[in-house]
Coordinates of C-alpha atoms and ligand atoms in Angstrom, one line a residue:
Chain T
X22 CA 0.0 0.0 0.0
X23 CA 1.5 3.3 -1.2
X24 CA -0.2 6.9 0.3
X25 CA 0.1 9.6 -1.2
X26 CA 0.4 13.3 0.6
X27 CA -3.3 13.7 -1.1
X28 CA -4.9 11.2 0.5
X29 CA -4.5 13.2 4.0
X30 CA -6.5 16.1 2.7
X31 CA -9.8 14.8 3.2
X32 CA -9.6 13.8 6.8
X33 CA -7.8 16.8 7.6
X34 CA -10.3 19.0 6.7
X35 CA -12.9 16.5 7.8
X36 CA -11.6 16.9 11.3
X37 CA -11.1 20.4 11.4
X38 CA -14.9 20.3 10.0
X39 CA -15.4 18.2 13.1
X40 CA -13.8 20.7 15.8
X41 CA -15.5 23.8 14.2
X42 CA -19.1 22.1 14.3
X43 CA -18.4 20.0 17.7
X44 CA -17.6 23.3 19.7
X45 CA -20.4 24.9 17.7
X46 CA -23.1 22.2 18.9
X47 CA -21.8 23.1 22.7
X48 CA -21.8 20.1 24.9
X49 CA -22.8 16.5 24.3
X50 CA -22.6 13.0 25.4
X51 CA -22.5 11.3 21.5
X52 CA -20.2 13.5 19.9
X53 CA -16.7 15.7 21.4
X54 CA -14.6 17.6 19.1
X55 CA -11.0 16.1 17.8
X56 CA -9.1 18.1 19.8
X57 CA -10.6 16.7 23.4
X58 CA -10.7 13.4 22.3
X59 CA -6.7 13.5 21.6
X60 CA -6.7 14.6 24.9
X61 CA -8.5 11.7 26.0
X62 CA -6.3 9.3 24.5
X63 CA -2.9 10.2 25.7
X64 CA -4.4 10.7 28.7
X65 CA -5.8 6.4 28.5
X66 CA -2.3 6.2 26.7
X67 CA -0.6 7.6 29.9
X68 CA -2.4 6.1 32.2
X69 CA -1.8 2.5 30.9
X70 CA -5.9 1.7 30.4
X71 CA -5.9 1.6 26.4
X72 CA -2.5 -0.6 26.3
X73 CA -3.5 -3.0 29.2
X74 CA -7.3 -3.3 26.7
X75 CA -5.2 -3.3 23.7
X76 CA -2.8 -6.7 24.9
X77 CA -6.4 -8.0 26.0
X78 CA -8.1 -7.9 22.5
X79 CA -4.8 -8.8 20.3
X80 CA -4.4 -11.9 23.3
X81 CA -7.6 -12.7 23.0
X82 CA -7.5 -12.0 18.5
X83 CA -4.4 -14.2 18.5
X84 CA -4.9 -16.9 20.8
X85 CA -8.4 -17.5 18.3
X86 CA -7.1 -17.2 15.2
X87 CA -4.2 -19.6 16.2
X88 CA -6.6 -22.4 17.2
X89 CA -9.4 -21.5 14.3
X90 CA -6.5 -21.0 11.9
X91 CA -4.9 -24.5 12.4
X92 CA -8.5 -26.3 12.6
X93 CA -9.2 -24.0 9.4
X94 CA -5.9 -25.3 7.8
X95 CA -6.0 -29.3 8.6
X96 CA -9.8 -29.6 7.8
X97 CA -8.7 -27.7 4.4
X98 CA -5.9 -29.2 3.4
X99 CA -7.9 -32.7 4.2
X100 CA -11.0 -31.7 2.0
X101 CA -9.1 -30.2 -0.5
X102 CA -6.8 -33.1 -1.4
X103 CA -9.6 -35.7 -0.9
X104 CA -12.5 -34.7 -2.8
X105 CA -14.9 -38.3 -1.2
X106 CA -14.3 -36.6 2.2
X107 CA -15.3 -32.9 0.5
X108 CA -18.1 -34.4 -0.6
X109 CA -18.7 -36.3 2.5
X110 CA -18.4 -33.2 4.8
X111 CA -19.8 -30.4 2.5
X112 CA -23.9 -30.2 3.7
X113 CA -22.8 -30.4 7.6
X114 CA -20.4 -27.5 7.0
X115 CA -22.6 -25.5 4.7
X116 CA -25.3 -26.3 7.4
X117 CA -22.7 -24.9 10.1
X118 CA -21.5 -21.7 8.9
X119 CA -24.6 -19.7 8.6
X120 CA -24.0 -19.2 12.2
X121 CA -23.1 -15.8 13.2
X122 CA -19.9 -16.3 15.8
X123 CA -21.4 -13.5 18.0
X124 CA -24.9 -15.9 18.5
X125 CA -22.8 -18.2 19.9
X126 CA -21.8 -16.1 22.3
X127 CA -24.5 -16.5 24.9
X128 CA -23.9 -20.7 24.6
X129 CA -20.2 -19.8 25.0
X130 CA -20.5 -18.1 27.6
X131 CA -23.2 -20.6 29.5
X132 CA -19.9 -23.2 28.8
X133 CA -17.2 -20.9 29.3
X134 CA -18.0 -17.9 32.1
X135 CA -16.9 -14.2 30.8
X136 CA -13.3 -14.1 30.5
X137 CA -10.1 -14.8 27.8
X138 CA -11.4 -18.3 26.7
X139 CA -15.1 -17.1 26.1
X140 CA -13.7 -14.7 23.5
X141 CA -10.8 -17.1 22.3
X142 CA -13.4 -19.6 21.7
X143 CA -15.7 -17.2 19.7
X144 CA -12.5 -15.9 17.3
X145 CA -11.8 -19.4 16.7
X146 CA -15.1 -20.7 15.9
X147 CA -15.3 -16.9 13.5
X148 CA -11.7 -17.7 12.0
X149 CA -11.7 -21.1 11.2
X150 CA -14.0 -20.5 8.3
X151 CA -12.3 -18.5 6.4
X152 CA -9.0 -20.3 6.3
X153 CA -10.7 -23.6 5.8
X154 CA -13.0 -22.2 2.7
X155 CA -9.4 -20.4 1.2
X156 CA -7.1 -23.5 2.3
X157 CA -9.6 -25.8 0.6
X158 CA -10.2 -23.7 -2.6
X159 CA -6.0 -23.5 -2.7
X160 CA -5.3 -27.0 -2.7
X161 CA -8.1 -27.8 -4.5
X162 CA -6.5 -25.7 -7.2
X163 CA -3.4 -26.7 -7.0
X164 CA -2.2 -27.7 -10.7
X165 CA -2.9 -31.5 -11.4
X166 CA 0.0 -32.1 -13.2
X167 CA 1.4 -31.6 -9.5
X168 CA -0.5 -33.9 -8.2
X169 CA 0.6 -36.5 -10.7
X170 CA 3.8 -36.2 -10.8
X171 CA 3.6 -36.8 -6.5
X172 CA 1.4 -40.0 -7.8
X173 CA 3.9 -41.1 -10.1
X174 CA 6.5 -41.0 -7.5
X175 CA 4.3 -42.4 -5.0
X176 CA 4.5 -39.9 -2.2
X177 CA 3.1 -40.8 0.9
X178 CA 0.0 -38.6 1.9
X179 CA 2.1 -36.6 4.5
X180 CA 4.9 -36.0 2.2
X181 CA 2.5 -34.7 -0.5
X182 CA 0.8 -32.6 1.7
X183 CA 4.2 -31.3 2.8
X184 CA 6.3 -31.2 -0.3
X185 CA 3.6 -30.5 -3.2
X186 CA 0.7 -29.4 -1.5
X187 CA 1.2 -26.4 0.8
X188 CA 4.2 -24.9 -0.9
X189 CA 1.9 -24.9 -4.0
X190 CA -1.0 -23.4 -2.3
X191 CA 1.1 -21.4 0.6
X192 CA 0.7 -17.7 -0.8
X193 CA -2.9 -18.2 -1.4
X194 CA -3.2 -19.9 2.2
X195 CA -1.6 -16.8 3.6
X196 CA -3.9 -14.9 2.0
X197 CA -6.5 -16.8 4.0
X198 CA -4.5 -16.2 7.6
X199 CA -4.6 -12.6 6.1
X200 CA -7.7 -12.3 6.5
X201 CA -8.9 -14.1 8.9
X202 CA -6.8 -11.7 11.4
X203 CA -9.0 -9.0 10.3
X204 CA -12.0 -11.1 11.1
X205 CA -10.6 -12.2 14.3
X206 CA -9.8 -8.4 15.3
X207 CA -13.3 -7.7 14.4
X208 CA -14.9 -10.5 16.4
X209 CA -13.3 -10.0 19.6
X210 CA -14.2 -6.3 19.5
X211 CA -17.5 -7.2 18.5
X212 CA -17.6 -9.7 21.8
X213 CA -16.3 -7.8 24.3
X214 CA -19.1 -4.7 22.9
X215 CA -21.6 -7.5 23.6
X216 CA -20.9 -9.2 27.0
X217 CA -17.2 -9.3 27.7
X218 CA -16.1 -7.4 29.6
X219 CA -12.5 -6.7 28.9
X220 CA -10.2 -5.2 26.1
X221 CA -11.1 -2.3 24.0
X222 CA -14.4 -3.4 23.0
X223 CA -15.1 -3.2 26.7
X224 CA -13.2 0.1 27.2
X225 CA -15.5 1.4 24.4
X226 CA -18.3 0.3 25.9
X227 CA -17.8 1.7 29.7
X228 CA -16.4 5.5 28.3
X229 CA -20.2 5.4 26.4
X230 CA -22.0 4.3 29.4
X231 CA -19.9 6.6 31.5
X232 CA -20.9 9.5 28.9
X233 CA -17.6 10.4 28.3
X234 CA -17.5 10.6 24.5
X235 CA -14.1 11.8 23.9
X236 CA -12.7 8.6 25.6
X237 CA -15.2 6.5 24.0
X238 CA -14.3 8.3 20.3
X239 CA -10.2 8.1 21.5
X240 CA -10.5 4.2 21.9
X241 CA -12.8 3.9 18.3
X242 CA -9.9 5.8 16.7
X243 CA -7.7 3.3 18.3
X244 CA -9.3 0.5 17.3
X245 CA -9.0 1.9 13.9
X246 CA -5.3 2.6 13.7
X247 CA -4.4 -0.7 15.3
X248 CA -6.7 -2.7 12.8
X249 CA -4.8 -0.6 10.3
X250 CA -1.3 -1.2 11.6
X251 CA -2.0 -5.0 11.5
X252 CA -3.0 -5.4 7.9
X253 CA -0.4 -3.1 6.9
X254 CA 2.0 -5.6 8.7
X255 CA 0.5 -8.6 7.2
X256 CA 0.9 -6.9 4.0
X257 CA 4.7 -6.4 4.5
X258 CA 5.3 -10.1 5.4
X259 CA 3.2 -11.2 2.6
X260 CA 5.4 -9.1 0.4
X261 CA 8.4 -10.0 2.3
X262 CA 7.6 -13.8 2.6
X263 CA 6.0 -14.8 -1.0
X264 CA 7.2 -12.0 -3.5
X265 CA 8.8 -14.3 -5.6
X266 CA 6.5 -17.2 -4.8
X267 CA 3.1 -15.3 -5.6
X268 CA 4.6 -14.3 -8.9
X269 CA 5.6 -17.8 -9.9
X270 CA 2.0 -18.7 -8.6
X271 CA 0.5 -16.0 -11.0
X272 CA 2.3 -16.9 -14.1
X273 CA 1.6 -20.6 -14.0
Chain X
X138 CA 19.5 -55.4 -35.7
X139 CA 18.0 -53.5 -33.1
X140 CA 18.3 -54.2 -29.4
X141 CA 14.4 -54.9 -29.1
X142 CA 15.1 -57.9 -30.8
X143 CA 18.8 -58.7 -29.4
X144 CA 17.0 -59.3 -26.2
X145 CA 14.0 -61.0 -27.6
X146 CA 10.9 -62.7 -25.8
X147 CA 11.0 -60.8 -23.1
X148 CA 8.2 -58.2 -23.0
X149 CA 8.3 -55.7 -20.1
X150 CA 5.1 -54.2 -21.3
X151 CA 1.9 -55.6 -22.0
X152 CA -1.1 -54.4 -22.7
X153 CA -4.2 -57.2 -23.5
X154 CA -6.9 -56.1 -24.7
X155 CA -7.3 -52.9 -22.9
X156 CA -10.4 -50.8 -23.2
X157 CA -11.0 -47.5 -22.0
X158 CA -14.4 -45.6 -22.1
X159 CA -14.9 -42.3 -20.5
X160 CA -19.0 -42.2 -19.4
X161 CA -20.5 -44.0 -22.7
X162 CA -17.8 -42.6 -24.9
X163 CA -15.1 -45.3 -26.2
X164 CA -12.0 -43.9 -26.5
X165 CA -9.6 -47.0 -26.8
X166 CA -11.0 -50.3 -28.0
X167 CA -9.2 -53.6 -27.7
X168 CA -5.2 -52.7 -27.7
X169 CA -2.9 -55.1 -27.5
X170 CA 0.4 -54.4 -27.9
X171 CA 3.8 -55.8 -26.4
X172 CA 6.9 -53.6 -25.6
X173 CA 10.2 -55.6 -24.7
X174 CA 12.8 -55.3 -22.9
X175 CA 14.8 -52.0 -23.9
X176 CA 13.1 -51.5 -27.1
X177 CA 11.5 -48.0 -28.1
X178 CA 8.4 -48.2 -29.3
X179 CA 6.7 -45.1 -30.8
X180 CA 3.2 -44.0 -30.6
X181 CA 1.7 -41.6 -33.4
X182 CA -1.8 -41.0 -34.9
X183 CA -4.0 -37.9 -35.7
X184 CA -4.7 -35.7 -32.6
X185 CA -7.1 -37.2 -29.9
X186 CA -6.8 -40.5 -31.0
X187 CA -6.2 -41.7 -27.4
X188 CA -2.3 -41.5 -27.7
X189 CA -2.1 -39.9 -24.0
X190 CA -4.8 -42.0 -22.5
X191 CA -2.5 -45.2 -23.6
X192 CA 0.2 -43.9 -21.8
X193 CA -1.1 -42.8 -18.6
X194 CA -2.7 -46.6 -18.9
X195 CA 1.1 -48.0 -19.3
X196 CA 1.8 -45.6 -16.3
X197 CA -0.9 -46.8 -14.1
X198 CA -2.4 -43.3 -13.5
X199 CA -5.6 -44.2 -15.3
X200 CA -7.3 -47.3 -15.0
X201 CA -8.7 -49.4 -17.7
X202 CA -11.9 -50.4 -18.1
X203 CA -11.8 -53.3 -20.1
X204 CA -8.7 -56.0 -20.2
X205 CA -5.0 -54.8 -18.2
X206 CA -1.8 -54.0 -18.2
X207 CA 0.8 -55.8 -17.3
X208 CA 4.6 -54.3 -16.4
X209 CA 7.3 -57.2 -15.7
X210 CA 4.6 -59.9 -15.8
X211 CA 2.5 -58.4 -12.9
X212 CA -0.7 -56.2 -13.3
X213 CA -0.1 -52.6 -13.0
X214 CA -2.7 -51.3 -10.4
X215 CA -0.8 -47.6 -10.2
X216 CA 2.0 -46.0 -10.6
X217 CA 5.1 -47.2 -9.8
X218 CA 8.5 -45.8 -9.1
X219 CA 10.4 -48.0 -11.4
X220 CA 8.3 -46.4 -13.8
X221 CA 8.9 -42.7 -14.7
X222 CA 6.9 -40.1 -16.6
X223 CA 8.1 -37.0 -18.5
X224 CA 5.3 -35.1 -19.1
X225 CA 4.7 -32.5 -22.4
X226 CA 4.1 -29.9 -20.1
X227 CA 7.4 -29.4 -18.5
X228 CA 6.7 -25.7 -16.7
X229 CA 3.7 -27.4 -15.1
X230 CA 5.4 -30.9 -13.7
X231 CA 8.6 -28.6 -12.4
X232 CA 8.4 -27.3 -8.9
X233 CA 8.4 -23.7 -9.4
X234 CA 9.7 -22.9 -5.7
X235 CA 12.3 -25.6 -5.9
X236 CA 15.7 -25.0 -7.8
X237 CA 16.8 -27.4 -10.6
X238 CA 18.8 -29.1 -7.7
X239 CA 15.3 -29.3 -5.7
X240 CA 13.5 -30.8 -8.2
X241 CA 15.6 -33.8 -9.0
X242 CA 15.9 -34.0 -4.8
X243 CA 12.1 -34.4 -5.1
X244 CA 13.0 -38.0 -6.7
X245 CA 15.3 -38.8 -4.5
X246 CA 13.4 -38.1 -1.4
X247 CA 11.0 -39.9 -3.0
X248 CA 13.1 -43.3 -3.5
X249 CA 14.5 -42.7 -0.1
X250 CA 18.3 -42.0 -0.9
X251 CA 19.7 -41.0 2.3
X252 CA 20.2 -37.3 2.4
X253 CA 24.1 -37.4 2.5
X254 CA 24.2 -38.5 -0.9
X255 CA 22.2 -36.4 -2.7
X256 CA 24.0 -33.9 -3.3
X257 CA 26.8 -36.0 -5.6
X258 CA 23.6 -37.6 -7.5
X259 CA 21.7 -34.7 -8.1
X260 CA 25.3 -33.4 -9.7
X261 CA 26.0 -36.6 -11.7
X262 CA 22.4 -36.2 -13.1
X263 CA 22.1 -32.6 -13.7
X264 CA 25.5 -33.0 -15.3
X265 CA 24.0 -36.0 -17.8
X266 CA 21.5 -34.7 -18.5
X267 CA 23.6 -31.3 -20.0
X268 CA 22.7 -29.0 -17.0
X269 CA 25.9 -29.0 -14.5
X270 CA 26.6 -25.2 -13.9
X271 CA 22.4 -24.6 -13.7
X272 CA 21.5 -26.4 -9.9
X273 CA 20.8 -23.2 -8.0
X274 CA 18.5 -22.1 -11.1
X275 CA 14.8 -22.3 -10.7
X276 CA 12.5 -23.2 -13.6
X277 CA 11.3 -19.9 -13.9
X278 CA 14.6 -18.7 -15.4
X279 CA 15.2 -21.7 -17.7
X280 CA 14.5 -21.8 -21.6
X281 CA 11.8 -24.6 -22.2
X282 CA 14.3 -26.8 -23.4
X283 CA 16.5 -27.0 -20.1
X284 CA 12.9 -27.4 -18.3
X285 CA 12.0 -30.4 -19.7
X286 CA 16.4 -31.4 -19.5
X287 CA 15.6 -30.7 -15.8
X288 CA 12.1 -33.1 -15.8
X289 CA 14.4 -35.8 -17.5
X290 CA 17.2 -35.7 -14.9
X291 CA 14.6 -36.0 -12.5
X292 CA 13.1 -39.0 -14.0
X293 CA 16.1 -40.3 -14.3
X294 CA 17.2 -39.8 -10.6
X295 CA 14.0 -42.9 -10.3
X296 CA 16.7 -45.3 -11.9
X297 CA 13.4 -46.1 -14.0
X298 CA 13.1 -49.6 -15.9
X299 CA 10.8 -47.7 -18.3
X300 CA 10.4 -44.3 -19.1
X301 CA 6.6 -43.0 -20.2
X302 CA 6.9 -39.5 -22.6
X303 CA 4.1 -38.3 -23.7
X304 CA 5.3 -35.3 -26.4
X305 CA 8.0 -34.3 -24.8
X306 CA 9.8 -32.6 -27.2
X307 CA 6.8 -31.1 -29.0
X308 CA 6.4 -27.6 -27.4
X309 CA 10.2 -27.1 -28.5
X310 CA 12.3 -25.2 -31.5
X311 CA 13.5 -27.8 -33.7
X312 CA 17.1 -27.3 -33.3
X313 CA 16.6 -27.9 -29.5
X314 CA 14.8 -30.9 -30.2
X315 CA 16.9 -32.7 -32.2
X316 CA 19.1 -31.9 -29.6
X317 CA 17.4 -33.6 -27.0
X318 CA 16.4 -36.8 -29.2
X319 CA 20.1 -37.7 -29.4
X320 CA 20.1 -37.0 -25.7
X321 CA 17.4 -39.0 -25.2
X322 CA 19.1 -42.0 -27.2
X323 CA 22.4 -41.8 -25.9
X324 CA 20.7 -42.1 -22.0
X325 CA 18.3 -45.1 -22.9
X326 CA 21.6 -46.5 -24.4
X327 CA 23.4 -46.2 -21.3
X328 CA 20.5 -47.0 -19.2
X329 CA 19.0 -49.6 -21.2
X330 CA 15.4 -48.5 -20.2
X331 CA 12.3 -49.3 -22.1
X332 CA 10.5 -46.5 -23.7
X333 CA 7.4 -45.6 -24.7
X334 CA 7.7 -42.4 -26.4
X335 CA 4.3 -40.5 -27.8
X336 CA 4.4 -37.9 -30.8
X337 CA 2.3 -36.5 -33.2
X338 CA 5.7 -36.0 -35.1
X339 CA 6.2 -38.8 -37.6
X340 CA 9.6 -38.0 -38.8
X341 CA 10.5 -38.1 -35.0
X342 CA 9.2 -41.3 -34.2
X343 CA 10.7 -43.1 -37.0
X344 CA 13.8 -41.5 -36.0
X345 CA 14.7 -42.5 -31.9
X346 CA 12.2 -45.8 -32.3
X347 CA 12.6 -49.6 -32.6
X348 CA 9.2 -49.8 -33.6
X349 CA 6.3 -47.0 -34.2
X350 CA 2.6 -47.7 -33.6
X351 CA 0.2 -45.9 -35.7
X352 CA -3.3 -45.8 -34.3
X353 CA -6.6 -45.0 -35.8
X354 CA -8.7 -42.8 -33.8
X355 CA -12.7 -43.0 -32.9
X356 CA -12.3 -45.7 -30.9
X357 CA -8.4 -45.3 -30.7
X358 CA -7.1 -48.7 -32.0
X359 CA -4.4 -50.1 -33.4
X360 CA -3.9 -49.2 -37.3
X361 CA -0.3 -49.6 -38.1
X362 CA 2.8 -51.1 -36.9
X363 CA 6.1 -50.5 -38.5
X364 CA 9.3 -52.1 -37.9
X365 CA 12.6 -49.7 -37.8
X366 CA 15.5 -51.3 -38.3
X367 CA 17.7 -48.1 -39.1
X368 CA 21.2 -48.6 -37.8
X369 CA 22.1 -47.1 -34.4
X370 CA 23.3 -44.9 -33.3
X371 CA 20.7 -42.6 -35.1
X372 CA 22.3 -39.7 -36.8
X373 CA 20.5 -36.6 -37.6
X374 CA 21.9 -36.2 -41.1
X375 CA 22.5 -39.8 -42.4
X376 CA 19.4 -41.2 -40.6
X377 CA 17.2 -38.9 -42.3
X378 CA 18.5 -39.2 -45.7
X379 CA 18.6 -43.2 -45.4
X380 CA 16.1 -44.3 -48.0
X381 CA 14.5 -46.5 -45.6
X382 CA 14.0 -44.0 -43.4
X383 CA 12.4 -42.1 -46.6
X384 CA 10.5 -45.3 -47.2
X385 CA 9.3 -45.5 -43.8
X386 CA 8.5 -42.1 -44.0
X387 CA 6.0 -42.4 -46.7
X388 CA 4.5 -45.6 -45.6
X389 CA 3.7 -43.9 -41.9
X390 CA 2.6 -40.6 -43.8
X391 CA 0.1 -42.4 -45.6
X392 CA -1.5 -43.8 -42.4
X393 CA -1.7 -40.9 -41.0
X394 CA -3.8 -39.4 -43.8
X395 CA -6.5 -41.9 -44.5
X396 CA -6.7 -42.3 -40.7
X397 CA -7.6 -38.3 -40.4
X398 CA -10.1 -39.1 -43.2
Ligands
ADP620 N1 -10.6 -37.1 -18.5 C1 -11.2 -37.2 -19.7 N2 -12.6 -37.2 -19.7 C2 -13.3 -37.4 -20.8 N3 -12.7 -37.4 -22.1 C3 -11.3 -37.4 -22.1 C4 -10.5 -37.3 -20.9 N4 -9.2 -37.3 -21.3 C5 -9.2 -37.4 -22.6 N5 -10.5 -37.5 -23.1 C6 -10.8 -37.7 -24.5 O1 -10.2 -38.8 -25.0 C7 -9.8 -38.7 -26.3 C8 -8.3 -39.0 -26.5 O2 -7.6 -38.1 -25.8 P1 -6.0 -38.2 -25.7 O3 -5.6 -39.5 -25.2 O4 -5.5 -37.0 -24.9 O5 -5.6 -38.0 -27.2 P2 -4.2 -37.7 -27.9 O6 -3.1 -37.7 -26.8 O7 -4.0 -38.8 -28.9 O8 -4.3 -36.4 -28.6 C9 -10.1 -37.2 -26.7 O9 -11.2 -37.2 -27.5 C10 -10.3 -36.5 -25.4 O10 -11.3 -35.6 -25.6
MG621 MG1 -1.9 -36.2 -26.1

């Protein structure tokens, strides 16, 4: 991703738009204007509230998408390569994942009490889908030929998988952990705004109900820039990691 | 004489009476056909004739439906490592993220040759195979011919009894093709491995086989068999002015042109 100077001109002049009509409204518990919410964040910076939230969400993000991404990854690198299992699995999953992670919440939390493995559980239920779905498309796609010539040399299923089949399908499965991050950042924001209480969802939640809405607006930018900051990293290492291997990928 | 015969009675290939329909469709019908022992036996006829489907058959990647293969007396049920394949499509049977010297490791890991000595045979084949000063290359910055050179050494790192190629000098300029026929020669000659070589270039077959196998297509069946008893080795010049070779030449063109009709 390459910005350009130009592309800060619009939400500079949206926030200055912001301070002029914010202070022109007087005061409010929805809306504060830029300047006091920056206030409002270096003082939850300061004060070690937004980073102790912050380690909470990403614990809770990571520790989901680990488990959901390896579940995601076995299940599709086993339907992919065997298409009788594929077929033998398909209506239970497509019966599955209509099911919103956050409606599982309340069953989670029956099972699981409010706390890290509630929310771990949730991101990993939300994350698994989308690596299994791109994982199994991947290997599914990987080229035949591939396939045969692992056949013709009688490769066991494990040294397939490892020698033909992932490094084939790697920069598309990366793709898939890619985005499943984003998801699982998304989901455990999204739990801890619905019952748990803990990280910035949470912090987001309490400045709101404590009608402070410069706090509240400080941790929603946050939440932003840290979403940001994470896909611009996984980005980078996708670059960093596969640039000659995604280009191979494309050509063939 | 050719070395088919030198060694005669001995066939390491045979196929009785093999069928093959895909759905209702019949595709090959009744082929029987032996290949012995270190002979080279040719397949041509018109395009979709079946010509690939016979040799993934031989090779034990696709099944029959009627009648069987058999490779060293024994039914082949799938592939086998003694058994190698060089496929037309070189760029696609080539590990892209793997170096030339990767690629022929593949084999090796495959066959289970013990990691300290890989390294001298992946050297000893790159280097037979006319590629020694190209191991850390990968595919994606070879010319198609060293591709498929690369595919070659790394059937060859199988130590196959037979070697399956389907085209595989088809997608290349000529020069590099003659090239690699002679290649291809002088290795089964060292090797003494059976081939069965595919082509839709007649000239070609009549040149590296011991025997060429014209079939007729719609079902794909056996239409003419021709005996080539050129001298070896082949030579790129004298070969292809022999007059038998001319003789053979017109005989094999002919078939070819009532079996399009
Ligand atoms: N997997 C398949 N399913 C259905 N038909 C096929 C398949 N593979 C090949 N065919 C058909 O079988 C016929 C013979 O194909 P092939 O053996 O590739 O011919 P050739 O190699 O002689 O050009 C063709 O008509 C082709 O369309
Ligand atoms: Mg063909």
């Amino acid at each position: 991703m390459r910005l350009d100077g130009r592309a800060f001109v619009l939400p500079v002049c949206l926030i200055i738009l912001a301070e002029i009509g914010a202070r022109a409204g007087g005061p409010s518990d929805s809306i504060a204007p830029p300047s006091e919410v920056l206030v409002a964040f270096v003082g939850a910076l300061a004060d070690g509230s937004l980073l102790l939230a912050t380690r909470d969400t990403l614990a809770s993000a990571f520790g989901g998408l680990a488990i959901g991404g390896a579940i995601g990854l076995a299940l599709g690198i086993l339907l992919g390569s065997v298409g009788a299992l594929n077929r033998l699995m398909e209506v239970t999953l497509e019966l599955i994942r209509p099911i919103p992670s956050v409606a599982l919440a309340p069953v989670a939390l029956v099972a699981l009490g409010f706390g890290y493995r509630l929310e771990i559980a949730i991101v990993a239920y939300a994350s698994t889908w989308p690596v299994l779905l791109l994982t199994r498309s991947a290997v599914a796609g990987v080229e035949p030929r591939l396939i045969e010539v692992a056949q013709a040399l009688r490769l066991s299923f494990p040294a397939r998988v490892a020698k033909i089949i992932v490094p084939a399908a790697l920069p598309r499965i990366f793709v898939a952990f890619r985005l499943a991050a984003g998801f699982a950042l998304i989901v455990a924001v999204t739990i801890e705004i619905a019952i748990n209480p803990l990280g910035l969802g949470a912090g987001l939640m309490t400045a709101g109900q404590a009608l402070r809405p410069e706090l509240m607006l400080a941790y929603l930018l946050w939440i932003g820039i840290v979403g940001f900051a994470l896909n611009i990293l996984l980005v980078f290492a996708q670059q960093r990691l596969f640039g000659r291997a995604a280009l191979v990928g494309d050509i063939r | 004489m050719n070395k088919g015969s030198c060694r005669a009675g001995e066939a390491l290939i045979r196929f009785s009476k093999v069928d093959l329909s895909f759905s209702d469709r019949k595709i090959l019908e009744a082929i029987d056909l032996e290949i012995m022992r270190g002979e080279i036996v040719c397949l041509v006829g018109p395009s979709g004739c079946g010509k690939t489907t016979a040799l993934r058959i031989a090779t034990g990647l696709l099944a029959p439906t009627g009648g069987g293969v058999a490779f060293d007396g024994a039914p082949i049920l799938g592939p086998r490592r003694d058994v190698a394949i060089v496929f037309q499509d070189y760029g696609k049977a080539l590990l892209p993220w793997r170096t030339a010297a990767g690629n022929v490791s593949l084999a090796l890991e495959a066959v289970g040759t013990p990691r300290a000595e890989r390294a001298a045979r992946i050297d000893a084949l790159l280097a037979k195979v006319g590629l020694p000063h190209h191991a850390d290359k990968y595919p994606s910055q070879m010319s198609g011919g060293m591709q498929q050179r690369l595919q070659i050494a790394r059937c060859l790192a199988q130590e196959p009894a037979a070697l399956m190629m389907d085209e595989p000098f088809g997608a290349l300029d000529a020069m590099t093709r003659q090239e690699l026929q002679d290649e291809m020669l002088q290795i089964v000659r060292t090797t003494g491995a059976t081939v069965l070589f595919v082509t839709h270039d007649l000239e070609e077959a009549i040149y590296v086989g011991d025997r060429v196998i014209g079939l007729l297509p719609h079902p794909g069946r056996i239409g003419i068999e021709l005996k080539i008893d050129l001298p070896r080795p082949r030579d790129q010049i004298a070969t292809r002015e022999d007059p038998e070779f001319l003789r053979l030449r017109r005989e094999l063109y002919e078939f070819i042109k009532s079996a399009e009709r």
